[in-house]
Amino acid sequence: MDKIFLNGMQFYAYHGVFEAENEIGQIFVVDTELDFDLKQAGETDELEHTVNYGLVYEDIKAEMAVQSKLLEHVAERIAKTLFSHYNQIMAVKVKITKMNPPIPGVYDGVGIEIFRSR
């Protein structure tokens, strides 16, 4: 299967189970991969045979703006939105990284990744 990806999208958002996370917010990084048949787009060079990356970005941005306790919930909403807006997508992978969680230690980030298919 062919893939379209949008990686390293950064959003300042208010997700977390702790009150401070919901008040202060923090940076989240979202990576998204869409399984999609790109053959027709490759042959025709026409946007209508693929998805507009800018519109996908706006969909993800809108879901990241909705406050949630769990990143799992945010990722699930992103997957459902993308499936509902783009019928040609066969599967979606969504990875969300919380860059500065309130967890002692040294790390590049923590987060979740989901894979959903039709």
PDB file of C-alpha atoms in Angstrom:
ATOM      1  CA  MET A   1       0.000   0.000   0.000  1.00  0.00           C
ATOM      2  CA  ASP A   2       1.170   3.524  -0.755  1.00  0.00           C
ATOM      3  CA  LYS A   3       1.499   6.080   2.006  1.00  0.00           C
ATOM      4  CA  ILE A   4       1.058   9.790   2.572  1.00  0.00           C
ATOM      5  CA  PHE A   5       2.644  11.157   5.719  1.00  0.00           C
ATOM      6  CA  LEU A   6       2.673  14.363   7.708  1.00  0.00           C
ATOM      7  CA  ASN A   7       5.457  14.233  10.297  1.00  0.00           C
ATOM      8  CA  GLY A   8       6.636  16.538  13.029  1.00  0.00           C
ATOM      9  CA  MET A   9       3.506  18.686  13.249  1.00  0.00           C
ATOM     10  CA  GLN A  10       3.769  20.709  16.458  1.00  0.00           C
ATOM     11  CA  PHE A  11       0.784  21.966  18.392  1.00  0.00           C
ATOM     12  CA  TYR A  12       0.500  23.793  21.684  1.00  0.00           C
ATOM     13  CA  ALA A  13      -2.409  22.078  23.383  1.00  0.00           C
ATOM     14  CA  TYR A  14      -4.004  21.228  26.721  1.00  0.00           C
ATOM     15  CA  HIS A  15      -4.127  17.450  27.078  1.00  0.00           C
ATOM     16  CA  GLY A  16      -3.430  15.548  30.279  1.00  0.00           C
ATOM     17  CA  VAL A  17      -4.888  14.107  33.435  1.00  0.00           C
ATOM     18  CA  PHE A  18      -3.225  16.644  35.738  1.00  0.00           C
ATOM     19  CA  GLU A  19      -4.817  20.023  36.359  1.00  0.00           C
ATOM     20  CA  ALA A  20      -1.569  21.863  35.571  1.00  0.00           C
ATOM     21  CA  GLU A  21      -1.405  20.261  32.121  1.00  0.00           C
ATOM     22  CA  ASN A  22      -4.879  21.546  31.370  1.00  0.00           C
ATOM     23  CA  GLU A  23      -4.099  25.051  32.609  1.00  0.00           C
ATOM     24  CA  ILE A  24      -0.553  25.574  31.327  1.00  0.00           C
ATOM     25  CA  GLY A  25      -0.559  23.361  28.233  1.00  0.00           C
ATOM     26  CA  GLN A  26       2.491  22.117  26.368  1.00  0.00           C
ATOM     27  CA  ILE A  27       3.901  21.155  22.988  1.00  0.00           C
ATOM     28  CA  PHE A  28       2.749  17.957  21.290  1.00  0.00           C
ATOM     29  CA  VAL A  29       4.259  16.474  18.147  1.00  0.00           C
ATOM     30  CA  VAL A  30       1.973  14.553  15.795  1.00  0.00           C
ATOM     31  CA  ASP A  31       3.080  12.150  13.062  1.00  0.00           C
ATOM     32  CA  THR A  32       0.404  10.769  10.783  1.00  0.00           C
ATOM     33  CA  GLU A  33       0.588   8.136   8.052  1.00  0.00           C
ATOM     34  CA  LEU A  34      -2.267   7.462   5.624  1.00  0.00           C
ATOM     35  CA  ASP A  35      -2.464   4.238   3.618  1.00  0.00           C
ATOM     36  CA  PHE A  36      -3.804   5.150   0.240  1.00  0.00           C
ATOM     37  CA  ASP A  37      -3.608   3.997  -3.382  1.00  0.00           C
ATOM     38  CA  LEU A  38      -1.553   6.724  -5.069  1.00  0.00           C
ATOM     39  CA  LYS A  39      -1.324   5.079  -8.501  1.00  0.00           C
ATOM     40  CA  GLN A  40      -3.980   7.220 -10.177  1.00  0.00           C
ATOM     41  CA  ALA A  41      -2.533  10.440  -8.733  1.00  0.00           C
ATOM     42  CA  GLY A  42       0.916   9.400  -9.945  1.00  0.00           C
ATOM     43  CA  GLU A  43      -0.385   8.746 -13.442  1.00  0.00           C
ATOM     44  CA  THR A  44      -2.647  11.797 -13.819  1.00  0.00           C
ATOM     45  CA  ASP A  45      -0.820  14.469 -11.777  1.00  0.00           C
ATOM     46  CA  GLU A  46      -4.256  15.631 -10.512  1.00  0.00           C
ATOM     47  CA  LEU A  47      -4.974  16.641  -6.911  1.00  0.00           C
ATOM     48  CA  GLU A  48      -8.458  15.092  -7.009  1.00  0.00           C
ATOM     49  CA  HIS A  49      -6.816  11.631  -7.102  1.00  0.00           C
ATOM     50  CA  THR A  50      -5.069  12.105  -3.773  1.00  0.00           C
ATOM     51  CA  VAL A  51      -5.670  14.084  -0.576  1.00  0.00           C
ATOM     52  CA  ASN A  52      -4.726  17.685   0.023  1.00  0.00           C
ATOM     53  CA  TYR A  53      -2.028  17.694   2.718  1.00  0.00           C
ATOM     54  CA  GLY A  54      -3.081  21.164   3.834  1.00  0.00           C
ATOM     55  CA  LEU A  55      -6.639  20.021   4.526  1.00  0.00           C
ATOM     56  CA  VAL A  56      -5.378  16.955   6.415  1.00  0.00           C
ATOM     57  CA  TYR A  57      -3.194  19.259   8.528  1.00  0.00           C
ATOM     58  CA  GLU A  58      -6.181  21.494   9.315  1.00  0.00           C
ATOM     59  CA  ASP A  59      -8.244  18.461  10.376  1.00  0.00           C
ATOM     60  CA  ILE A  60      -5.492  17.320  12.731  1.00  0.00           C
ATOM     61  CA  LYS A  61      -5.000  20.852  14.068  1.00  0.00           C
ATOM     62  CA  ALA A  62      -8.728  21.107  14.842  1.00  0.00           C
ATOM     63  CA  GLU A  63      -8.722  17.838  16.807  1.00  0.00           C
ATOM     64  CA  MET A  64      -5.566  18.807  18.715  1.00  0.00           C
ATOM     65  CA  ALA A  65      -7.362  21.985  19.847  1.00  0.00           C
ATOM     66  CA  VAL A  66     -10.083  19.961  21.612  1.00  0.00           C
ATOM     67  CA  GLN A  67      -8.935  19.442  25.207  1.00  0.00           C
ATOM     68  CA  SER A  68      -8.751  15.817  26.361  1.00  0.00           C
ATOM     69  CA  LYS A  69      -7.352  13.890  29.290  1.00  0.00           C
ATOM     70  CA  LEU A  70      -5.868  11.054  27.224  1.00  0.00           C
ATOM     71  CA  LEU A  71      -3.764  11.141  24.087  1.00  0.00           C
ATOM     72  CA  GLU A  72      -5.444   7.884  23.130  1.00  0.00           C
ATOM     73  CA  HIS A  73      -8.710   9.795  22.878  1.00  0.00           C
ATOM     74  CA  VAL A  74      -7.160  12.541  20.752  1.00  0.00           C
ATOM     75  CA  ALA A  75      -5.586  10.016  18.372  1.00  0.00           C
ATOM     76  CA  GLU A  76      -8.862   8.129  18.021  1.00  0.00           C
ATOM     77  CA  ARG A  77     -10.679  11.356  17.147  1.00  0.00           C
ATOM     78  CA  ILE A  78      -8.029  12.222  14.553  1.00  0.00           C
ATOM     79  CA  ALA A  79      -8.363   8.795  12.913  1.00  0.00           C
ATOM     80  CA  LYS A  80     -12.171   9.012  12.834  1.00  0.00           C
ATOM     81  CA  THR A  81     -12.087  12.531  11.384  1.00  0.00           C
ATOM     82  CA  LEU A  82      -9.664  11.549   8.630  1.00  0.00           C
ATOM     83  CA  PHE A  83     -11.724   8.481   7.715  1.00  0.00           C
ATOM     84  CA  SER A  84     -14.898  10.556   7.606  1.00  0.00           C
ATOM     85  CA  HIS A  85     -13.390  13.300   5.440  1.00  0.00           C
ATOM     86  CA  TYR A  86     -11.375  11.136   3.008  1.00  0.00           C
ATOM     87  CA  ASN A  87     -13.114   7.991   1.783  1.00  0.00           C
ATOM     88  CA  GLN A  88     -10.074   6.841  -0.185  1.00  0.00           C
ATOM     89  CA  ILE A  89      -7.929   6.363   2.953  1.00  0.00           C
ATOM     90  CA  MET A  90      -7.624   2.655   3.762  1.00  0.00           C
ATOM     91  CA  ALA A  91      -5.700   2.935   7.055  1.00  0.00           C
ATOM     92  CA  VAL A  92      -4.364   5.599   9.405  1.00  0.00           C
ATOM     93  CA  LYS A  93      -1.457   5.620  11.841  1.00  0.00           C
ATOM     94  CA  VAL A  94      -1.406   8.446  14.378  1.00  0.00           C
ATOM     95  CA  LYS A  95       1.503   9.027  16.750  1.00  0.00           C
ATOM     96  CA  ILE A  96       1.289  11.754  19.390  1.00  0.00           C
ATOM     97  CA  THR A  97       4.297  12.666  21.511  1.00  0.00           C
ATOM     98  CA  LYS A  98       4.036  14.753  24.671  1.00  0.00           C
ATOM     99  CA  MET A  99       7.345  16.604  24.769  1.00  0.00           C
ATOM    100  CA  ASN A 100       7.408  17.691  28.434  1.00  0.00           C
ATOM    101  CA  PRO A 101       5.157  15.460  30.522  1.00  0.00           C
ATOM    102  CA  PRO A 102       5.149  15.854  34.300  1.00  0.00           C
ATOM    103  CA  ILE A 103       7.279  12.741  34.757  1.00  0.00           C
ATOM    104  CA  PRO A 104      10.705  12.906  36.412  1.00  0.00           C
ATOM    105  CA  GLY A 105      13.511  11.700  34.192  1.00  0.00           C
ATOM    106  CA  VAL A 106      15.368  12.360  30.968  1.00  0.00           C
ATOM    107  CA  TYR A 107      13.702  11.430  27.673  1.00  0.00           C
ATOM    108  CA  ASP A 108      12.817  12.869  24.269  1.00  0.00           C
ATOM    109  CA  GLY A 109       9.100  12.555  24.934  1.00  0.00           C
ATOM    110  CA  VAL A 110       6.377  10.078  25.764  1.00  0.00           C
ATOM    111  CA  GLY A 111       3.243   9.249  23.880  1.00  0.00           C
ATOM    112  CA  ILE A 112       1.069   6.846  21.989  1.00  0.00           C
ATOM    113  CA  GLU A 113       0.630   5.435  18.517  1.00  0.00           C
ATOM    114  CA  ILE A 114      -2.509   3.897  17.061  1.00  0.00           C
ATOM    115  CA  PHE A 115      -3.244   2.132  13.783  1.00  0.00           C
ATOM    116  CA  ARG A 116      -6.776   1.929  12.409  1.00  0.00           C
ATOM    117  CA  SER A 117      -7.967   0.432   9.138  1.00  0.00           C
ATOM    118  CA  ARG A 118     -11.237   0.089   7.298  1.00  0.00           C
TER     119      ARG A 118
END
